[in-house]
Amino acid sequence: MSESIIHVTDSSFEDEVLSSDKPVIVDYWAEWCGPCKMIAPLLDELADEYKGKLTVAKINIDENQETPQKYAVRGIPTLMIFKNGEIAGTKVGAMSKSQLSAFVDSLIEPVSKSGERR
């Protein structure tokens, strides 16, 4: 796993995610979840590619049940992007690298009026 990924818990979620000065994508996962294991390498790549622009965090829902309940996580993997302490976007289920990158880019990259990324 990438050294750029942080592991958060119910007790550290506020400090590491909600109070972050940059966007954070949170992966709600569990050890027994096959699709979670499928996207894990993609999140490693994402953490390295977006280093400095985005924090990648993982929270194990079996060990931390308060946070997933608070954010109404019903299925895993669930990916949520938080900006300024608020949910900016949510995706449920496994996805390809291009889908994951498009999801992140649509929420963290400012778009100019001409539609081009800045």
Tab-separated table of C-alpha atoms in Angstrom:
chain	number	residue	atom	x	y	z
A	1	MET	CA	0.000	0.000	0.000
A	2	SER	CA	1.137	3.521	-0.767
A	3	GLU	CA	2.716	5.485	2.052
A	4	SER	CA	0.552	8.402	0.904
A	5	ILE	CA	-2.650	6.726	2.143
A	6	ILE	CA	-3.740	7.469	5.689
A	7	HIS	CA	-5.852	5.185	7.850
A	8	VAL	CA	-8.508	6.989	9.839
A	9	THR	CA	-10.720	5.872	12.702
A	10	ASP	CA	-13.925	7.137	14.248
A	11	SER	CA	-11.812	9.138	16.703
A	12	SER	CA	-9.399	10.615	14.127
A	13	PHE	CA	-11.943	11.280	11.341
A	14	GLU	CA	-12.698	14.867	12.317
A	15	ASP	CA	-9.040	15.906	12.603
A	16	GLU	CA	-7.762	14.062	9.536
A	17	VAL	CA	-10.722	14.441	7.166
A	18	LEU	CA	-13.133	17.176	8.200
A	19	SER	CA	-10.431	19.630	9.316
A	20	SER	CA	-8.118	18.968	6.357
A	21	ASP	CA	-7.012	22.014	4.368
A	22	LYS	CA	-7.167	20.006	1.122
A	23	PRO	CA	-9.787	17.648	-0.323
A	24	VAL	CA	-9.881	14.121	1.121
A	25	ILE	CA	-11.233	11.017	-0.586
A	26	VAL	CA	-12.365	8.478	1.990
A	27	ASP	CA	-12.604	4.789	1.110
A	28	TYR	CA	-15.073	2.968	3.364
A	29	TRP	CA	-13.977	-0.672	3.166
A	30	ALA	CA	-13.837	-4.047	4.945
A	31	GLU	CA	-11.384	-6.949	4.869
A	32	TRP	CA	-14.033	-9.363	3.522
A	33	CYS	CA	-15.089	-7.082	0.638
A	34	GLY	CA	-13.893	-8.339	-2.763
A	35	PRO	CA	-14.607	-5.122	-4.710
A	36	CYS	CA	-12.777	-3.160	-1.969
A	37	LYS	CA	-9.671	-5.251	-2.649
A	38	MET	CA	-10.075	-4.644	-6.388
A	39	ILE	CA	-9.940	-0.848	-6.038
A	40	ALA	CA	-7.160	-0.801	-3.404
A	41	PRO	CA	-4.331	-0.694	-6.008
A	42	LEU	CA	-6.158	2.115	-7.849
A	43	LEU	CA	-6.324	4.140	-4.638
A	44	ASP	CA	-2.576	3.567	-4.174
A	45	GLU	CA	-1.967	5.019	-7.646
A	46	LEU	CA	-4.373	7.880	-6.962
A	47	ALA	CA	-2.582	8.739	-3.707
A	48	ASP	CA	0.731	9.019	-5.546
A	49	GLU	CA	-0.641	10.875	-8.591
A	50	TYR	CA	-2.581	13.465	-6.580
A	51	LYS	CA	-0.039	13.877	-3.786
A	52	GLY	CA	-0.204	17.440	-2.481
A	53	LYS	CA	-3.642	18.060	-4.064
A	54	LEU	CA	-5.712	15.308	-2.446
A	55	THR	CA	-5.446	13.130	0.647
A	56	VAL	CA	-6.489	9.495	0.288
A	57	ALA	CA	-7.897	8.001	3.484
A	58	LYS	CA	-9.250	4.552	4.293
A	59	ILE	CA	-11.625	3.636	7.107
A	60	ASN	CA	-12.398	0.023	8.007
A	61	ILE	CA	-16.150	-0.140	8.618
A	62	ASP	CA	-15.912	-3.254	10.798
A	63	GLU	CA	-13.516	-1.575	13.222
A	64	ASN	CA	-15.123	1.887	12.981
A	65	GLN	CA	-18.913	1.790	12.838
A	66	GLU	CA	-19.800	5.301	14.024
A	67	THR	CA	-18.483	7.231	11.000
A	68	PRO	CA	-20.078	5.052	8.279
A	69	GLN	CA	-23.382	5.244	10.151
A	70	LYS	CA	-23.122	9.037	10.450
A	71	TYR	CA	-22.632	9.369	6.683
A	72	ALA	CA	-25.263	6.722	5.790
A	73	VAL	CA	-22.829	4.297	4.150
A	74	ARG	CA	-25.027	1.423	2.948
A	75	GLY	CA	-22.680	-0.509	0.668
A	76	ILE	CA	-18.951	-0.867	0.186
A	77	PRO	CA	-16.725	0.206	-1.262
A	78	THR	CA	-18.091	3.701	-0.813
A	79	LEU	CA	-15.854	6.592	-1.813
A	80	MET	CA	-16.632	10.066	-0.496
A	81	ILE	CA	-14.761	13.239	-1.295
A	82	PHE	CA	-14.787	15.820	1.479
A	83	LYS	CA	-13.942	19.478	0.846
A	84	ASN	CA	-13.895	22.001	3.682
A	85	GLY	CA	-15.485	19.464	6.030
A	86	GLU	CA	-18.450	18.758	3.734
A	87	ILE	CA	-19.238	15.882	1.373
A	88	ALA	CA	-18.546	17.050	-2.183
A	89	GLY	CA	-19.353	13.746	-3.882
A	90	THR	CA	-20.044	10.054	-3.303
A	91	LYS	CA	-19.609	6.909	-5.406
A	92	VAL	CA	-20.612	3.400	-4.353
A	93	GLY	CA	-19.077	0.260	-5.845
A	94	ALA	CA	-15.900	-0.653	-7.647
A	95	MET	CA	-14.843	1.446	-10.610
A	96	SER	CA	-12.093	1.619	-13.188
A	97	LYS	CA	-9.053	3.858	-12.868
A	98	SER	CA	-10.449	6.259	-15.474
A	99	GLN	CA	-13.808	6.452	-13.663
A	100	LEU	CA	-12.039	7.078	-10.362
A	101	SER	CA	-9.827	9.804	-11.853
A	102	ALA	CA	-12.821	11.459	-13.548
A	103	PHE	CA	-14.736	11.430	-10.237
A	104	VAL	CA	-11.824	13.056	-8.412
A	105	ASP	CA	-11.071	15.575	-11.171
A	106	SER	CA	-14.692	16.672	-11.390
A	107	LEU	CA	-14.655	17.598	-7.715
A	108	ILE	CA	-11.169	18.901	-6.981
A	109	GLU	CA	-10.019	20.614	-10.169
A	110	PRO	CA	-11.399	24.092	-10.786
A	111	VAL	CA	-13.010	24.348	-14.217
A	112	SER	CA	-12.761	27.581	-16.192
A	113	LYS	CA	-15.730	29.082	-18.045
A	114	SER	CA	-14.449	27.625	-21.306
A	115	GLY	CA	-14.602	24.156	-19.741
A	116	GLU	CA	-10.853	23.709	-19.566
A	117	ARG	CA	-9.146	22.523	-16.419
A	118	ARG	CA	-6.894	25.104	-14.825
